[in-house]
mmCIF file of C-alpha atoms in Angstrom:
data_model
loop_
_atom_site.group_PDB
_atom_site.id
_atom_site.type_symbol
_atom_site.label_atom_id
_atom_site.label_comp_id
_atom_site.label_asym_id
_atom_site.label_seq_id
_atom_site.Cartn_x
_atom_site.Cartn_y
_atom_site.Cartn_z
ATOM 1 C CA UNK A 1 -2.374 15.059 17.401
ATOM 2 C CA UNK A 2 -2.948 16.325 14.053
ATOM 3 C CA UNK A 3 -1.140 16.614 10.752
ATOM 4 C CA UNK A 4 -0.958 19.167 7.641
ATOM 5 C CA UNK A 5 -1.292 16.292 5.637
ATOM 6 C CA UNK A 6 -1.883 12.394 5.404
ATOM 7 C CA UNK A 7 0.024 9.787 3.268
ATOM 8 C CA UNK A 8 -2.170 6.292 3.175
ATOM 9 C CA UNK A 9 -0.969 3.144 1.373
ATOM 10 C CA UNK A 10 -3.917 1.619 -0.291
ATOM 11 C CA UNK A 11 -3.531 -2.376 -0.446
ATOM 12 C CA UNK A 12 -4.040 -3.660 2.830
ATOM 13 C CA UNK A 13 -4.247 -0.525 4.383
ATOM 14 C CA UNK A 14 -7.414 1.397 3.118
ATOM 15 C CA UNK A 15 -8.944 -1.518 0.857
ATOM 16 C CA UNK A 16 -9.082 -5.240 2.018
ATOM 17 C CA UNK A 17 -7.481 -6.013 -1.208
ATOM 18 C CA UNK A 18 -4.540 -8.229 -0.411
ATOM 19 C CA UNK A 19 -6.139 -12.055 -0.501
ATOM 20 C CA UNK A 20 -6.486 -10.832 -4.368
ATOM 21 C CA UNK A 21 -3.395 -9.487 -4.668
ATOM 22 C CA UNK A 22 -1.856 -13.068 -3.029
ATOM 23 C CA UNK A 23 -4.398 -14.594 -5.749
ATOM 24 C CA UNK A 24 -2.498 -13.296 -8.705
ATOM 25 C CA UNK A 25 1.344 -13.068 -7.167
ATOM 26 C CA UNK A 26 0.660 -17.183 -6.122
ATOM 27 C CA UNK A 27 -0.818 -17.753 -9.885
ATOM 28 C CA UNK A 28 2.257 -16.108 -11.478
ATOM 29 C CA UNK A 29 4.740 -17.592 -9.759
ATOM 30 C CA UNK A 30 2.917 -21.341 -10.011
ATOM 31 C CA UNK A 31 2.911 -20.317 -13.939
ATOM 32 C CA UNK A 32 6.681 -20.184 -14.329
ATOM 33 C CA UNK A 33 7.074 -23.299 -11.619
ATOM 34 C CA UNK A 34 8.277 -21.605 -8.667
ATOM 35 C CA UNK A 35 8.607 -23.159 -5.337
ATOM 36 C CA UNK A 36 8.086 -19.387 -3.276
ATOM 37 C CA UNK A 37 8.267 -18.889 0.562
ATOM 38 C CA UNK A 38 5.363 -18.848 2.608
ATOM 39 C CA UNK A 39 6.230 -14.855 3.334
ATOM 40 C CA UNK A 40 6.802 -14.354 -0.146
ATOM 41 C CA UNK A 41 3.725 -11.125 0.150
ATOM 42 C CA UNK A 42 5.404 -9.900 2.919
ATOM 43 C CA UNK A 43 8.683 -9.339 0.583
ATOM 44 C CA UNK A 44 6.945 -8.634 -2.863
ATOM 45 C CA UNK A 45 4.482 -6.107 -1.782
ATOM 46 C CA UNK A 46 6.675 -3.197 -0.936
ATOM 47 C CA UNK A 47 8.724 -3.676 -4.375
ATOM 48 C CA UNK A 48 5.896 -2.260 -7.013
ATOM 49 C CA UNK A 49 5.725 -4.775 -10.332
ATOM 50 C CA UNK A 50 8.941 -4.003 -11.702
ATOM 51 C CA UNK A 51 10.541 -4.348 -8.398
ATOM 52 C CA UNK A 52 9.067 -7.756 -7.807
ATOM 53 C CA UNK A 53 9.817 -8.901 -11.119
ATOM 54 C CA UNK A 54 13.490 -8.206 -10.289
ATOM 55 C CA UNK A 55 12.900 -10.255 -7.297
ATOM 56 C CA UNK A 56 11.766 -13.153 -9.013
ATOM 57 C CA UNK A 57 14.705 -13.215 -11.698
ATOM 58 C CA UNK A 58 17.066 -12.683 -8.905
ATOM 59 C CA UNK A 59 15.737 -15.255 -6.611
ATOM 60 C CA UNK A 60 14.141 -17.508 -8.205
ATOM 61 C CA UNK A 61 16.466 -17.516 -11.806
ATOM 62 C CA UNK A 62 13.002 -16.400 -13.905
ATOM 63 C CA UNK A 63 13.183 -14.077 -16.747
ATOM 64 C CA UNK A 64 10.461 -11.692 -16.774
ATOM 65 C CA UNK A 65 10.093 -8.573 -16.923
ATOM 66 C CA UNK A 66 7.570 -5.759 -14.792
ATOM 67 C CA UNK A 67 5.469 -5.445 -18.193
ATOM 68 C CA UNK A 68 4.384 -9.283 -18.324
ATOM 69 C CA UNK A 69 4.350 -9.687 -15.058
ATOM 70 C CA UNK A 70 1.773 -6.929 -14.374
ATOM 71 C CA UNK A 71 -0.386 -7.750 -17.301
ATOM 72 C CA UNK A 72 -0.515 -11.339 -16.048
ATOM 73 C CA UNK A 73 -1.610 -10.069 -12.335
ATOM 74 C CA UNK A 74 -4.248 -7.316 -13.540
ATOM 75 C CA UNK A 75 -5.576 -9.777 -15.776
ATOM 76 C CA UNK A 76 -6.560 -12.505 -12.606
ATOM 77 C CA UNK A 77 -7.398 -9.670 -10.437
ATOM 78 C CA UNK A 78 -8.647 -6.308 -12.453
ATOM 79 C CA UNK A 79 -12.240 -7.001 -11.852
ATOM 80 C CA UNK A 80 -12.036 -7.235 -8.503
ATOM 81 C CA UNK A 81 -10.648 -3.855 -7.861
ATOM 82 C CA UNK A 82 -13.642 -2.660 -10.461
ATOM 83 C CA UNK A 83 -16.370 -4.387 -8.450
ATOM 84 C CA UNK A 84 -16.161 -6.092 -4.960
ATOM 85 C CA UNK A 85 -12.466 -4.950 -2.881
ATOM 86 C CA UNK A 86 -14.029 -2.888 -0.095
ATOM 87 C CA UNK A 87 -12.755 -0.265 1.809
ATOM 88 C CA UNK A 88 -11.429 -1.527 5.223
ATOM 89 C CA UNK A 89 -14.160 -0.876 8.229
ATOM 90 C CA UNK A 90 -13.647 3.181 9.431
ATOM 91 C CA UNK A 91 -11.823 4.486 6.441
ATOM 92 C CA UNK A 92 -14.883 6.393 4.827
ATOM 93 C CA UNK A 93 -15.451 8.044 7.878
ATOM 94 C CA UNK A 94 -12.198 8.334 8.617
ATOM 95 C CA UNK A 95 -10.935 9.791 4.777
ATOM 96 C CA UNK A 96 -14.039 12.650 5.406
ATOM 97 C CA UNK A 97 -13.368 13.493 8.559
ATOM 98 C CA UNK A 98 -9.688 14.207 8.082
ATOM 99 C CA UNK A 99 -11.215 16.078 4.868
ATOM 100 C CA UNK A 100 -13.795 18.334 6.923
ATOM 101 C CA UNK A 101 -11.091 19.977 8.893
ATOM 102 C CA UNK A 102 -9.321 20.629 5.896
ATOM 103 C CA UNK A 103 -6.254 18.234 5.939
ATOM 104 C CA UNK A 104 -4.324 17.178 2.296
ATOM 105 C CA UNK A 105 -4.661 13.243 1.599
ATOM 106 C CA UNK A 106 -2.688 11.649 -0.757
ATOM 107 C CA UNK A 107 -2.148 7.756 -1.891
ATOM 108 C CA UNK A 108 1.041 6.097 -2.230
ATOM 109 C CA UNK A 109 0.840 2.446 -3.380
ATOM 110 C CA UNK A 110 3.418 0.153 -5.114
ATOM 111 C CA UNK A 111 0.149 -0.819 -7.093
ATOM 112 C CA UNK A 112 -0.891 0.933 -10.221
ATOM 113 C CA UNK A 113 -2.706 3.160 -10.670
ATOM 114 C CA UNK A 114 -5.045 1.499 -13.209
ATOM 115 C CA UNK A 115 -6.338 -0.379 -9.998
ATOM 116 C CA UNK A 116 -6.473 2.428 -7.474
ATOM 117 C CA UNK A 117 -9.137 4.494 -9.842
ATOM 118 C CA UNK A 118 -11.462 2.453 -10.456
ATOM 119 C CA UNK A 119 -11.922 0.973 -6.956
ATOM 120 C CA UNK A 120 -12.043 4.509 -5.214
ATOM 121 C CA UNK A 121 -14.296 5.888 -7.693
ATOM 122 C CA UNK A 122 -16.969 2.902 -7.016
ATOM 123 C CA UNK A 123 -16.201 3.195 -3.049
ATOM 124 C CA UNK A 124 -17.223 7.089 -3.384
ATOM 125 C CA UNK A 125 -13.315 8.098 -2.235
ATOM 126 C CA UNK A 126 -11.253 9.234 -5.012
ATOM 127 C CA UNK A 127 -12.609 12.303 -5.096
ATOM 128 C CA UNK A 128 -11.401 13.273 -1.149
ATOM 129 C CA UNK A 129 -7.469 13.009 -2.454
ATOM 130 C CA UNK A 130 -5.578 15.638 -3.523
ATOM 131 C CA UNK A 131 -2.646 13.244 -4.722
ATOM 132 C CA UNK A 132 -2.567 9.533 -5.595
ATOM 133 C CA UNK A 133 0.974 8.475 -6.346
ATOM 134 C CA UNK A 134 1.964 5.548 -7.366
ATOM 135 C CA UNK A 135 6.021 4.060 -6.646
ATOM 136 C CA UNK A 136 6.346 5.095 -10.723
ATOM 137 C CA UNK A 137 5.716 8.759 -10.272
ATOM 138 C CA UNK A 138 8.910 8.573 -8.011
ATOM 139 C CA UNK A 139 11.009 5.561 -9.498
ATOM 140 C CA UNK A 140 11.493 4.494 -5.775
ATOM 141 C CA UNK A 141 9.995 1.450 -4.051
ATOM 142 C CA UNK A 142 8.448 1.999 -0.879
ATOM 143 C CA UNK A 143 11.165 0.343 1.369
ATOM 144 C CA UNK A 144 13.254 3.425 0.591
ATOM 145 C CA UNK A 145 13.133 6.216 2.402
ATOM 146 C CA UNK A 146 13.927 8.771 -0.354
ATOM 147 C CA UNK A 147 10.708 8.055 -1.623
ATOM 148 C CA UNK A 148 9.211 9.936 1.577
ATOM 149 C CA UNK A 149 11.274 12.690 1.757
ATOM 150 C CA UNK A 150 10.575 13.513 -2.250
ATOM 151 C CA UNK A 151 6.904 12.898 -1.500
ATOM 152 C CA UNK A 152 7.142 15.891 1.621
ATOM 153 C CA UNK A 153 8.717 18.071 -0.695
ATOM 154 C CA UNK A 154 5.753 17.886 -3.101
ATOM 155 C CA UNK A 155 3.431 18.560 -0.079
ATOM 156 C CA UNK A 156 5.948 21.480 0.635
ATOM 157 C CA UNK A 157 6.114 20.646 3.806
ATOM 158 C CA UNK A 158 8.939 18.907 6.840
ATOM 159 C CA UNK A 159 8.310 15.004 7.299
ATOM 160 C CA UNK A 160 7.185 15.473 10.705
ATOM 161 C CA UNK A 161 3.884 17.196 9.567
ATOM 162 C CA UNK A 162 3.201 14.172 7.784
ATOM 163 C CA UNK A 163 1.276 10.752 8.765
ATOM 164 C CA UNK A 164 2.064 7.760 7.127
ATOM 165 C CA UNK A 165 -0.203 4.785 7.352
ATOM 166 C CA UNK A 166 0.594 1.014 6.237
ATOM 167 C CA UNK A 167 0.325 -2.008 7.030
ATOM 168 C CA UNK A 168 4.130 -3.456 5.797
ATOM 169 C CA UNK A 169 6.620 -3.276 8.213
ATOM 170 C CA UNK A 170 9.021 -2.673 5.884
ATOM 171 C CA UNK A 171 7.443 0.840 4.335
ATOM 172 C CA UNK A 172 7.213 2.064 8.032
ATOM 173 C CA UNK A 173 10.738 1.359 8.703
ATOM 174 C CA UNK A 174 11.285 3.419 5.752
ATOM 175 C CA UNK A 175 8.744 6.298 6.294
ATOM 176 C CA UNK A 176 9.989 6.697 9.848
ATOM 177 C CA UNK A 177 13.696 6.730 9.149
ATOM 178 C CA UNK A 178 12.158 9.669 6.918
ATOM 179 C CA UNK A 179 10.879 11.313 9.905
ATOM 180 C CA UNK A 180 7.410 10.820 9.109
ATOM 181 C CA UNK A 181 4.775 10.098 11.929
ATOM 182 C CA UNK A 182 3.641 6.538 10.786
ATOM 183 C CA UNK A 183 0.487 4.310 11.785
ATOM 184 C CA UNK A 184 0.785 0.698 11.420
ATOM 185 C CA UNK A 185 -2.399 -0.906 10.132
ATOM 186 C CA UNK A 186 -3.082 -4.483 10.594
ATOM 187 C CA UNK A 187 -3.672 -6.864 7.567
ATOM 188 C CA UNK A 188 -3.822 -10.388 7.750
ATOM 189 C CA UNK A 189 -1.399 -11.021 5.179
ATOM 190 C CA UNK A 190 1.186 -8.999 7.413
ATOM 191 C CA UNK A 191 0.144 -10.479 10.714
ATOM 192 C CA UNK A 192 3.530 -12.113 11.167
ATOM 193 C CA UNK A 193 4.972 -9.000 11.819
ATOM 194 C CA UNK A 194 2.427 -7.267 14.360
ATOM 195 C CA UNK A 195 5.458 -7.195 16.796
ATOM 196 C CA UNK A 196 7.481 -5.641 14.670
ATOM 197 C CA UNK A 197 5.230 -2.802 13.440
ATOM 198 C CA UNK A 198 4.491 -1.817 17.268
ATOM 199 C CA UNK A 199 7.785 -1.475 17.631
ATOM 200 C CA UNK A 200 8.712 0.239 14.606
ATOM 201 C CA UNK A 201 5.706 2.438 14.285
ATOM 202 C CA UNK A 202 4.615 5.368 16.448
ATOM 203 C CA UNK A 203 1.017 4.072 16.753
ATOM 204 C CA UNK A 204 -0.455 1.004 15.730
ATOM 205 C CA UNK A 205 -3.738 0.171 15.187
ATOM 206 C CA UNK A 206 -6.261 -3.372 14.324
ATOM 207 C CA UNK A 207 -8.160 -0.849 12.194
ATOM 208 C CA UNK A 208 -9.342 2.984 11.710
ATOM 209 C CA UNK A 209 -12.492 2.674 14.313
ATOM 210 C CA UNK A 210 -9.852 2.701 17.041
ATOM 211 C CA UNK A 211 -8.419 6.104 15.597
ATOM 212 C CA UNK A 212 -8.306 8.831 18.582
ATOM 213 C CA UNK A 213 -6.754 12.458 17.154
ATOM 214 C CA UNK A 214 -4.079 11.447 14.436
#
């Protein structure tokens, strides 16, 4: 089966960038004296900075705000994006392939996109998307669905002729109840919810080797 276009998540999905990301979310929230939950990537990561900082100030009584919180992560982690997160094994070959039979690809990350550039432009991918959106272009975390439908409607086209690929559980409960086709990609920061993805996802895969016609 093949799609007019592809949507990809990028931490954890098409970079192996989440035991960084952990790095800097941990740090933060050690900072400010925090006692977080073990899953506490697993909730964070589809919120986007300002959405997490809400979290934390709900949760956790903290009053910060998306600006200092962000500066604080990309500090601990920016040069990492710049010069050693590598692409997941499969996704070059994958990203070119798609590419070579003319298909649109397009990021969507709660990340920024300070961190996206940089890494893609070293790993020789940037240039192979036609969109990279981060959650601020919309004002809509990931977990919501509306984010999906607005981001079809910039491709012009009905959610079904979309694929959606991520490796939270949450953004492919989203992206599905948006009527996108959606790939679950396994990350060992979301491993507790393997299950779950298979279940929620219409295919789901350990990485993009084992990719047969999506």
């Amino acid at each position: 089966m093949s799609h007019s276009a592809y949507i990809f998540d990028f931490d954890g999905t098409l970079v192996d960038s989440m035991p960084y990301v952990a790095m800097g979310v941990k740090s933060f929230l050690k900072s400010r004296g925090v006692d977080y939950p073990e899953n506490i990537m697993e909730i964070v990561t589809p919120l986007g900075y300002p959405g997490s900082a809400d979290y934390y100030n709900k949760h956790f009584g903290l009053s910060t705000n998306g600006e200092e919180y962000l500066e604080y992560v990309q500090t601990l982690i920016y040069q990492y994006y710049q010069n050693e997160v590598p692409l997941k094994p499969g996704v070059y070959e994958y990203l070119t392939a798609l590419k070579a039979r003319g298909a649109s690809l397009a990021i969507l990350t709660a990340s920024p996109l300070r961190f996206v550039e940089p890494c893609f432009k070293r790993l020789g991918v940037l240039d192979l998307f036609d969109r990279v959106w981060s959650c601020d272009d919309f004002g809509i975390p990931k977990s919501n669905p509306e984010i999906y439908r607005r981001a079809a409607e910039r491709f012009a086209l009905a959610p079904d002729q979309i694929a959606f690929f991520d490796d939270s559980i949450h953004s492919l409960a989203a992206a599905k109840a948006a009527g996108l086709f959606t790939v679950g990609i396994y990350d060992e920061t979301a491993k507790a919810f393997v299950e779950q993805m298979k279940e929620t996802a219409d295919v789901y895969l350990e990485d993009f080797r084992k990719i047969d016609h999506i």
